[in-house]
Amino acid sequence: MRSVAVLGATGSIGTQALEIVGAHPGLRACALAAGSDHAGLVAAARAHGVERIALVDPQAAAAARAAFPGEVLEGPDGVERLVAEGGADVVLNAIVGSAGLRATLAALAAGADLALANKESLVAGGELVMEAVRRSGRAMLPVDSEHSALAQCLAGAPEGAVTGLVITASGGPFRGRTAGSLADATVADALAHPTWSMGAKITIDSATLMNKGLEVIEAHHLFGVAYEDIDVVVHPQSIVHGMVRYRDGALLAHVGHPDMRVPISWALTFPERAATPVPTLGLTAPLRLEFEPPDLATFRCLALARAAGREGGTAPSVLNAANEAAVASFLDGEIGFLDIAALVERALDEVAAEPLASLEQLEEADARARAVVRDAVRTAA
Ligand code: NDP
Ligand code: MG
């Protein structure tokens, strides 16, 4: 029996992960964490027989204690303790944002395998995280669909045989649009993703293409491939999830329905490849697969992310934090769609990048980037 701690258990990935855990006789949920949704977390804990939960928000934790007989930890420290003391075989980190970085490091320090959906922890702290993976000797299994695909296409690759990675992008709801026509794009327009159903933050990141920028940085750290060898290609059908180029001319692709239960199950049951409710792709009806280059002039976040990744040090942390703050402001109706890229660029200009020294330094860079965005939004209001 493999015990699983699910962090971000009330979210899009978290609830799908609990579905996978509930359906597999060899998996058992042992600890759950969320931000503030106490009712959702308590219901999930009851449904899965979990006795220890954590909520970041203290008021939500108090409400959970009134309704739940098990142990309720609180605050970011509570989430870290849940991971450190939970004894899980595998920690699925599906927290949204760089708030997940400490939990990623805690899971590796605790000697658990890590199923990582929280790409922001690799973007912000890639070098620290990969060093922690090496020290722990445990597996880090990506849940992000493109990286799950790449990991599978890379399995067994001989030394020196890989010449590049290709990450696919659906293009989001604004594919084909010009920057001018996006000035007054609404929150509802940006949330209308054509192929994937996900949490609000990553859905906006998909509309700006920042999600692909974060994924390029994620792939660089996960697979140790140079930035110039990681391509992004727009593929509106979201059927091909990732591809690996080999020196003999082969391009290996991972192909399937866009359904996150497949990569979640792969990571939680590795190397078993347990059955899921998702069928393999039927090939009797005509199938059209299109590929086109991304429009970097309209979707500036992708180029900003690549530049921050290449710069390294604290730059990706600044990029990520500024993006989180700008996306939150956009979702709150405070700024326009095109302001997201402008604010990220401003934070990268104003917060000078430093060589990486510590987690505390990354968190300080993160806070400074958020402050730049907050001040800019307030001044413009
Ligand atoms: P959601 O917004 O749906 O869920 C986020 C989860 O994180 C919720 O359970 C939320 O709790 C919890 N949470 C928020 N803040 C904190 C915090 N500070 N500490 C602990 N828990 C917190 O997001 P998604 O499930 O869409 O995404 C989760 C992660 O997975 C992101 O990093 C995203 O990029 C990545 N990912 C998601 C994909 C998808 O298909 N959704 C695909 C690939 C990657 P509460 O409900 O209480 O707010
Ligand atoms: Mg992805």
Short mmCIF file of C-alpha atoms and ligand atoms in Angstrom, two decimals:
data_model
loop_
_atom_site.label_atom_id
_atom_site.label_comp_id
_atom_site.label_asym_id
_atom_site.label_seq_id
_atom_site.Cartn_x
_atom_site.Cartn_y
_atom_site.Cartn_z
CA MET A 1 0.00 0.00 0.00
CA ARG A 2 1.41 3.39 -1.04
CA SER A 3 0.37 6.33 1.16
CA VAL A 4 -0.21 9.67 -0.58
CA ALA A 5 -0.27 13.18 0.87
CA VAL A 6 -2.27 15.51 -1.39
CA LEU A 7 -1.43 19.20 -1.09
CA GLY A 8 -3.91 21.50 -2.80
CA ALA A 9 -6.48 18.74 -2.32
CA THR A 10 -9.50 20.98 -3.02
CA GLY A 11 -8.22 22.23 -6.38
CA SER A 12 -8.50 21.01 -9.95
CA ILE A 13 -5.46 18.69 -9.78
CA GLY A 14 -6.06 17.77 -6.13
CA THR A 15 -9.62 16.52 -6.66
CA GLN A 16 -8.62 14.53 -9.75
CA ALA A 17 -5.73 13.04 -7.77
CA LEU A 18 -8.12 11.95 -5.01
CA GLU A 19 -10.30 10.31 -7.68
CA ILE A 20 -7.25 8.32 -8.86
CA VAL A 21 -6.27 7.42 -5.29
CA GLY A 22 -9.83 6.34 -4.43
CA ALA A 23 -10.04 4.06 -7.46
CA HIS A 24 -6.70 2.28 -6.93
CA PRO A 25 -6.55 -0.46 -4.29
CA GLY A 26 -2.81 0.08 -3.81
CA LEU A 27 -3.08 3.79 -2.98
CA ARG A 28 -4.31 5.38 0.25
CA ALA A 29 -4.61 9.10 1.08
CA CYS A 30 -2.88 9.83 4.41
CA ALA A 31 -2.82 13.64 4.65
CA LEU A 32 -4.56 16.52 2.86
CA ALA A 33 -3.85 20.26 2.71
CA ALA A 34 -5.53 23.31 1.19
CA GLY A 35 -5.58 27.08 1.48
CA SER A 36 -8.94 28.13 2.89
CA ASP A 37 -11.68 25.80 1.61
CA HIS A 38 -12.34 24.07 4.95
CA ALA A 39 -15.66 22.56 3.91
CA GLY A 40 -14.14 21.02 0.78
CA LEU A 41 -11.09 19.74 2.65
CA VAL A 42 -13.09 18.22 5.52
CA ALA A 43 -15.44 16.51 3.04
CA ALA A 44 -12.45 15.06 1.17
CA ALA A 45 -10.83 13.90 4.42
CA ARG A 46 -14.04 12.13 5.45
CA ALA A 47 -14.49 10.54 2.03
CA HIS A 48 -10.92 9.17 2.07
CA GLY A 49 -10.64 8.30 5.77
CA VAL A 50 -7.83 10.82 6.33
CA GLU A 51 -7.14 11.84 9.94
CA ARG A 52 -4.66 14.73 9.47
CA ILE A 53 -5.29 17.84 7.44
CA ALA A 54 -3.80 21.34 7.16
CA LEU A 55 -5.30 24.67 6.12
CA VAL A 56 -3.19 27.75 5.50
CA ASP A 57 -5.90 30.18 6.60
CA PRO A 58 -6.23 30.18 10.45
CA GLN A 59 -9.96 31.00 10.39
CA ALA A 60 -10.58 28.17 7.97
CA ALA A 61 -8.56 25.87 10.24
CA ALA A 62 -10.72 26.89 13.22
CA ALA A 63 -13.88 26.16 11.22
CA ALA A 64 -12.47 22.78 10.21
CA ARG A 65 -11.70 21.88 13.86
CA ALA A 66 -15.35 22.47 14.74
CA ALA A 67 -16.46 20.00 12.07
CA PHE A 68 -13.66 17.42 11.95
CA PRO A 69 -12.56 15.01 14.67
CA GLY A 70 -9.04 14.50 13.31
CA GLU A 71 -5.99 16.75 13.64
CA VAL A 72 -6.09 20.13 11.88
CA LEU A 73 -2.78 21.94 11.39
CA GLU A 74 -2.74 25.58 10.34
CA GLY A 75 -0.66 28.14 8.48
CA PRO A 76 2.12 27.56 5.96
CA ASP A 77 4.09 25.95 8.81
CA GLY A 78 1.20 23.56 9.34
CA VAL A 79 1.40 22.44 5.71
CA GLU A 80 5.15 21.89 6.07
CA ARG A 81 4.66 19.93 9.31
CA LEU A 82 1.97 17.80 7.68
CA VAL A 83 4.52 16.88 5.02
CA ALA A 84 7.50 16.52 7.35
CA GLU A 85 5.72 14.34 9.91
CA GLY A 86 3.10 12.65 7.73
CA GLY A 87 5.25 9.70 6.68
CA ALA A 88 3.76 9.66 3.17
CA ASP A 89 5.42 7.47 0.56
CA VAL A 90 4.58 10.08 -2.07
CA VAL A 91 3.64 13.73 -1.75
CA LEU A 92 1.53 15.17 -4.57
CA ASN A 93 2.14 18.91 -4.55
CA ALA A 94 -0.80 20.59 -6.30
CA ILE A 95 -0.62 23.87 -4.41
CA VAL A 96 -0.89 26.85 -6.76
CA GLY A 97 1.96 29.36 -6.87
CA SER A 98 5.37 29.79 -5.28
CA ALA A 99 3.65 29.20 -1.94
CA GLY A 100 4.28 25.55 -2.85
CA LEU A 101 8.10 25.82 -2.82
CA ARG A 102 8.57 25.10 0.89
CA ALA A 103 6.25 22.09 0.69
CA THR A 104 8.27 20.73 -2.26
CA LEU A 105 11.49 21.01 -0.24
CA ALA A 106 9.81 19.57 2.88
CA ALA A 107 8.60 16.53 0.92
CA LEU A 108 12.11 15.82 -0.38
CA ALA A 109 13.68 16.41 3.05
CA ALA A 110 11.17 13.95 4.54
CA GLY A 111 12.35 11.25 2.13
CA ALA A 112 9.10 10.99 0.18
CA ASP A 113 8.79 10.66 -3.57
CA LEU A 114 7.45 13.88 -5.06
CA ALA A 115 4.68 14.02 -7.66
CA LEU A 116 4.99 17.64 -8.75
CA ALA A 117 2.14 19.62 -10.27
CA ASN A 118 3.28 22.85 -8.60
CA LYS A 119 5.52 24.01 -11.46
CA GLU A 120 6.04 27.37 -9.75
CA SER A 121 8.28 25.74 -7.15
CA LEU A 122 10.64 24.57 -9.92
CA VAL A 123 10.46 27.92 -11.69
CA ALA A 124 11.22 29.94 -8.57
CA GLY A 125 13.63 27.54 -6.91
CA GLY A 126 14.76 25.12 -9.63
CA GLU A 127 18.37 24.85 -8.52
CA LEU A 128 17.46 24.38 -4.86
CA VAL A 129 14.78 21.84 -5.71
CA MET A 130 16.97 19.76 -8.03
CA GLU A 131 19.76 19.79 -5.45
CA ALA A 132 17.24 18.56 -2.84
CA VAL A 133 16.14 15.79 -5.26
CA ARG A 134 19.76 14.66 -5.67
CA ARG A 135 20.35 14.71 -1.90
CA SER A 136 17.14 12.80 -1.16
CA GLY A 137 17.81 10.03 -3.67
CA ARG A 138 14.03 9.89 -4.21
CA ALA A 139 12.04 10.19 -7.41
CA MET A 140 10.56 13.43 -8.66
CA LEU A 141 7.73 12.66 -11.05
CA PRO A 142 6.29 15.56 -13.03
CA VAL A 143 2.49 15.85 -13.15
CA ASP A 144 2.43 18.70 -15.66
CA SER A 145 1.18 16.91 -18.79
CA GLU A 146 3.97 18.08 -21.11
CA HIS A 147 6.69 17.11 -18.65
CA SER A 148 5.06 13.78 -17.91
CA ALA A 149 5.10 13.18 -21.67
CA LEU A 150 8.74 14.26 -21.96
CA ALA A 151 9.83 12.09 -19.02
CA GLN A 152 8.22 9.09 -20.69
CA CYS A 153 9.75 9.85 -24.11
CA LEU A 154 13.15 10.30 -22.42
CA ALA A 155 13.07 7.00 -20.55
CA GLY A 156 16.08 4.88 -21.44
CA ALA A 157 17.70 7.56 -23.62
CA PRO A 158 21.39 6.79 -24.08
CA GLU A 159 23.86 9.46 -22.94
CA GLY A 160 24.18 12.20 -25.58
CA ALA A 161 21.37 10.88 -27.81
CA VAL A 162 18.82 13.62 -27.03
CA THR A 163 19.15 16.79 -29.11
CA GLY A 164 16.06 18.70 -27.98
CA LEU A 165 12.65 18.85 -26.31
CA VAL A 166 9.39 20.11 -27.78
CA ILE A 167 6.63 21.40 -25.49
CA THR A 168 3.20 21.80 -27.05
CA ALA A 169 0.81 24.66 -26.27
CA SER A 170 -2.88 24.73 -27.08
CA GLY A 171 -2.47 28.45 -27.80
CA GLY A 172 -5.23 29.24 -25.31
CA PRO A 173 -8.45 31.15 -26.01
CA PHE A 174 -6.66 34.01 -27.77
CA ARG A 175 -4.73 32.05 -30.39
CA GLY A 176 -4.63 34.02 -33.65
CA ARG A 177 -5.51 37.33 -32.00
CA THR A 178 -3.43 40.52 -32.31
CA ALA A 179 -2.22 42.47 -29.27
CA GLY A 180 -4.46 45.41 -30.24
CA SER A 181 -7.56 43.25 -30.10
CA LEU A 182 -6.64 41.94 -26.63
CA ALA A 183 -6.52 45.31 -24.87
CA ASP A 184 -10.06 44.92 -23.57
CA ALA A 185 -10.19 41.12 -23.26
CA THR A 186 -12.33 40.24 -20.25
CA VAL A 187 -11.69 37.82 -17.41
CA ALA A 188 -14.46 35.58 -18.77
CA ASP A 189 -12.83 35.56 -22.25
CA ALA A 190 -9.46 34.64 -20.76
CA LEU A 191 -10.94 31.88 -18.58
CA ALA A 192 -12.60 30.17 -21.58
CA HIS A 193 -9.83 27.64 -22.29
CA PRO A 194 -10.48 25.63 -25.45
CA THR A 195 -9.11 22.22 -24.40
CA TRP A 196 -8.23 21.97 -20.67
CA SER A 197 -10.37 22.57 -17.57
CA MET A 198 -8.05 23.91 -14.83
CA GLY A 199 -7.76 26.30 -11.88
CA ALA A 200 -8.12 30.04 -12.59
CA LYS A 201 -4.44 31.02 -12.27
CA ILE A 202 -3.07 28.46 -14.73
CA THR A 203 -5.97 29.17 -17.10
CA ILE A 204 -4.93 32.84 -17.29
CA ASP A 205 -1.30 31.73 -17.68
CA SER A 206 -2.44 29.65 -20.65
CA ALA A 207 -4.14 32.68 -22.21
CA THR A 208 -0.96 34.82 -21.88
CA LEU A 209 1.34 31.87 -22.78
CA MET A 210 3.19 32.51 -19.50
CA ASN A 211 2.27 28.91 -18.71
CA LYS A 212 4.54 27.76 -21.57
CA GLY A 213 7.28 30.09 -20.36
CA LEU A 214 7.05 28.56 -16.88
CA GLU A 215 7.07 25.12 -18.49
CA VAL A 216 10.25 25.86 -20.46
CA ILE A 217 12.00 26.76 -17.18
CA GLU A 218 10.45 23.69 -15.53
CA ALA A 219 11.75 21.42 -18.32
CA HIS A 220 15.22 23.00 -18.19
CA HIS A 221 15.56 22.08 -14.51
CA LEU A 222 13.82 18.71 -14.64
CA PHE A 223 15.71 17.33 -17.61
CA GLY A 224 18.93 19.38 -17.60
CA VAL A 225 18.42 20.54 -21.21
CA ALA A 226 19.74 23.93 -22.38
CA TYR A 227 17.14 26.63 -23.06
CA GLU A 228 18.05 26.86 -26.76
CA ASP A 229 17.21 23.17 -27.15
CA ILE A 230 13.68 23.50 -25.72
CA ASP A 231 11.11 24.50 -28.35
CA VAL A 232 7.50 25.56 -27.84
CA VAL A 233 5.04 24.77 -30.60
CA VAL A 234 1.36 25.68 -30.75
CA HIS A 235 -0.81 22.62 -31.27
CA PRO A 236 -4.49 23.57 -30.92
CA GLN A 237 -5.82 20.01 -30.51
CA SER A 238 -3.78 19.29 -27.33
CA ILE A 239 -3.37 15.67 -28.43
CA VAL A 240 0.43 15.58 -28.64
CA HIS A 241 1.66 16.55 -25.17
CA GLY A 242 5.42 16.56 -25.59
CA MET A 243 8.13 15.37 -27.98
CA VAL A 244 11.81 14.48 -27.71
CA ARG A 245 14.25 14.92 -30.59
CA TYR A 246 16.96 12.26 -30.94
CA ARG A 247 20.20 12.56 -32.91
CA ASP A 248 19.23 9.67 -35.22
CA GLY A 249 16.34 11.70 -36.67
CA ALA A 250 13.59 10.21 -34.48
CA LEU A 251 11.02 12.45 -32.81
CA LEU A 252 9.27 10.56 -30.00
CA ALA A 253 5.84 11.88 -29.07
CA HIS A 254 3.37 11.18 -26.26
CA VAL A 255 -0.15 11.25 -27.67
CA GLY A 256 -3.53 11.08 -25.94
CA HIS A 257 -6.73 12.82 -24.87
CA PRO A 258 -6.13 16.01 -22.88
CA ASP A 259 -7.07 14.64 -19.46
CA MET A 260 -4.92 15.30 -16.39
CA ARG A 261 -5.92 12.02 -14.78
CA VAL A 262 -3.43 10.29 -17.09
CA PRO A 263 -0.28 12.16 -15.92
CA ILE A 264 -1.56 12.23 -12.32
CA SER A 265 -2.01 8.45 -12.36
CA TRP A 266 1.36 7.94 -14.06
CA ALA A 267 3.11 9.89 -11.30
CA LEU A 268 1.22 8.27 -8.41
CA THR A 269 1.57 4.69 -9.65
CA PHE A 270 5.01 4.90 -11.32
CA PRO A 271 6.27 2.55 -12.74
CA GLU A 272 3.03 0.53 -12.75
CA ARG A 273 0.97 2.59 -15.23
CA ALA A 274 -2.29 1.70 -13.50
CA ALA A 275 -5.51 1.74 -15.56
CA THR A 276 -7.48 5.02 -15.66
CA PRO A 277 -11.01 5.80 -16.94
CA VAL A 278 -9.38 7.60 -19.89
CA PRO A 279 -9.34 5.60 -23.14
CA THR A 280 -6.42 5.69 -25.55
CA LEU A 281 -7.03 7.78 -28.64
CA GLY A 282 -9.42 6.23 -31.18
CA LEU A 283 -7.93 6.32 -34.67
CA THR A 284 -10.87 5.28 -36.82
CA ALA A 285 -12.32 8.81 -37.24
CA PRO A 286 -10.25 11.40 -39.12
CA LEU A 287 -7.73 13.03 -36.78
CA ARG A 288 -6.19 16.37 -37.53
CA LEU A 289 -3.00 17.47 -35.81
CA GLU A 290 -1.79 21.01 -36.50
CA PHE A 291 1.43 22.68 -35.37
CA GLU A 292 2.43 26.33 -35.71
CA PRO A 293 5.01 28.64 -34.10
CA PRO A 294 3.87 30.77 -31.14
CA ASP A 295 3.20 34.48 -31.77
CA LEU A 296 5.91 35.94 -29.52
CA ALA A 297 5.05 39.55 -30.35
CA THR A 298 1.47 39.21 -29.09
CA PHE A 299 2.16 36.80 -26.22
CA ARG A 300 5.16 38.54 -24.68
CA CYS A 301 5.19 36.49 -21.48
CA LEU A 302 6.80 33.53 -23.23
CA ALA A 303 9.85 35.57 -24.28
CA LEU A 304 10.04 37.24 -20.86
CA ALA A 305 10.11 33.82 -19.21
CA ARG A 306 12.82 32.51 -21.52
CA ALA A 307 14.96 35.59 -20.83
CA ALA A 308 14.49 35.23 -17.04
CA GLY A 309 15.31 31.53 -17.25
CA ARG A 310 18.52 32.24 -19.16
CA GLU A 311 19.47 34.96 -16.68
CA GLY A 312 18.96 32.50 -13.81
CA GLY A 313 19.60 33.27 -10.14
CA THR A 314 16.65 35.16 -8.65
CA ALA A 315 15.27 36.29 -12.06
CA PRO A 316 12.81 33.39 -12.54
CA SER A 317 11.53 33.89 -9.00
CA VAL A 318 10.88 37.58 -9.78
CA LEU A 319 9.17 36.66 -13.06
CA ASN A 320 6.96 34.10 -11.35
CA ALA A 321 5.98 36.25 -8.37
CA ALA A 322 5.23 39.29 -10.55
CA ASN A 323 3.10 37.08 -12.76
CA GLU A 324 1.18 35.66 -9.79
CA ALA A 325 0.48 39.16 -8.48
CA ALA A 326 -0.49 40.49 -11.92
CA VAL A 327 -2.79 37.54 -12.65
CA ALA A 328 -4.51 38.03 -9.27
CA SER A 329 -5.04 41.72 -10.14
CA PHE A 330 -6.40 40.81 -13.56
CA LEU A 331 -8.82 38.27 -12.02
CA ASP A 332 -9.93 41.00 -9.57
CA GLY A 333 -10.70 43.33 -12.48
CA GLU A 334 -7.98 45.84 -11.49
CA ILE A 335 -5.87 45.66 -14.64
CA GLY A 336 -6.27 44.74 -18.31
CA PHE A 337 -5.04 41.57 -19.99
CA LEU A 338 -2.03 43.20 -21.65
CA ASP A 339 -0.96 44.75 -18.35
CA ILE A 340 0.07 41.29 -17.11
CA ALA A 341 3.11 41.13 -19.42
CA ALA A 342 3.89 44.83 -18.86
CA LEU A 343 3.94 44.36 -15.07
CA VAL A 344 6.11 41.27 -15.25
CA GLU A 345 8.56 43.16 -17.45
CA ARG A 346 8.56 46.08 -15.01
CA ALA A 347 9.31 43.82 -12.04
CA LEU A 348 12.18 42.18 -13.94
CA ASP A 349 13.57 45.67 -14.69
CA GLU A 350 13.21 46.96 -11.14
CA VAL A 351 14.30 43.94 -9.10
CA ALA A 352 17.90 43.26 -10.11
CA ALA A 353 18.71 39.58 -10.50
CA GLU A 354 21.24 38.11 -8.08
CA PRO A 355 23.09 34.78 -8.17
CA LEU A 356 21.21 32.21 -6.13
CA ALA A 357 22.30 32.02 -2.49
CA SER A 358 19.42 30.73 -0.37
CA LEU A 359 15.71 30.04 -0.04
CA GLU A 360 15.31 33.19 2.06
CA GLN A 361 16.89 35.27 -0.73
CA LEU A 362 14.43 33.78 -3.25
CA GLU A 363 11.52 34.58 -0.96
CA GLU A 364 12.76 38.15 -0.60
CA ALA A 365 13.01 38.53 -4.39
CA ASP A 366 9.49 37.08 -4.63
CA ALA A 367 8.18 39.64 -2.12
CA ARG A 368 9.93 42.53 -3.85
CA ALA A 369 8.46 41.57 -7.22
CA ARG A 370 4.96 41.42 -5.73
CA ALA A 371 5.50 44.86 -4.18
CA VAL A 372 6.50 46.32 -7.57
CA VAL A 373 3.29 45.00 -9.11
CA ARG A 374 1.14 46.12 -6.17
CA ASP A 375 2.57 49.66 -6.28
CA ALA A 376 2.17 49.91 -10.05
CA VAL A 377 -1.45 48.75 -9.87
CA ARG A 378 -2.21 51.19 -7.03
CA THR A 379 -0.57 54.12 -8.83
CA ALA A 380 -2.49 53.40 -12.03
CA ALA A 381 -5.85 53.09 -10.22
P1 NDP B 1 -6.53 25.30 -8.22
O1 NDP B 1 -6.62 26.77 -8.07
O2 NDP B 1 -7.67 24.57 -8.80
O3 NDP B 1 -6.21 24.64 -6.79
C1 NDP B 1 -5.19 25.14 -5.97
C2 NDP B 1 -5.12 24.35 -4.69
O4 NDP B 1 -4.08 24.90 -3.87
C3 NDP B 1 -6.40 24.44 -3.85
O5 NDP B 1 -6.55 23.25 -3.13
C4 NDP B 1 -6.07 25.58 -2.88
O6 NDP B 1 -6.82 25.53 -1.68
C5 NDP B 1 -4.62 25.28 -2.60
N1 NDP B 1 -3.84 26.41 -2.12
C6 NDP B 1 -3.86 27.69 -2.57
N2 NDP B 1 -2.93 28.42 -1.93
C7 NDP B 1 -2.32 27.57 -1.05
C8 NDP B 1 -1.27 27.71 -0.11
N3 NDP B 1 -0.67 28.89 0.09
N4 NDP B 1 -0.89 26.62 0.61
C9 NDP B 1 -1.51 25.43 0.44
N5 NDP B 1 -2.51 25.23 -0.45
C10 NDP B 1 -2.90 26.29 -1.17
O7 NDP B 1 -5.19 25.02 -9.04
P2 NDP B 1 -4.87 23.83 -10.05
O8 NDP B 1 -5.25 22.53 -9.41
O9 NDP B 1 -5.32 24.16 -11.39
O10 NDP B 1 -3.28 23.92 -10.11
C11 NDP B 1 -2.44 23.49 -9.04
C12 NDP B 1 -0.99 23.45 -9.54
O11 NDP B 1 -0.90 22.49 -10.55
C13 NDP B 1 -0.51 24.77 -10.15
O12 NDP B 1 0.85 24.93 -9.86
C14 NDP B 1 -0.69 24.56 -11.64
O13 NDP B 1 0.22 25.30 -12.41
C15 NDP B 1 -0.39 23.07 -11.75
N6 NDP B 1 -0.98 22.41 -12.91
C16 NDP B 1 -2.33 22.37 -13.03
C17 NDP B 1 -2.93 21.76 -14.13
C18 NDP B 1 -4.41 21.63 -14.23
O14 NDP B 1 -4.90 20.96 -15.15
N7 NDP B 1 -5.19 22.21 -13.36
C19 NDP B 1 -2.10 21.19 -15.20
C20 NDP B 1 -0.69 21.27 -14.96
C21 NDP B 1 -0.16 21.86 -13.85
P3 NDP B 1 -8.25 26.33 -1.58
O15 NDP B 1 -9.22 25.54 -2.41
O16 NDP B 1 -8.55 26.28 -0.14
O17 NDP B 1 -7.99 27.71 -2.10
MG MG B 2 1.22 21.86 -18.74
#
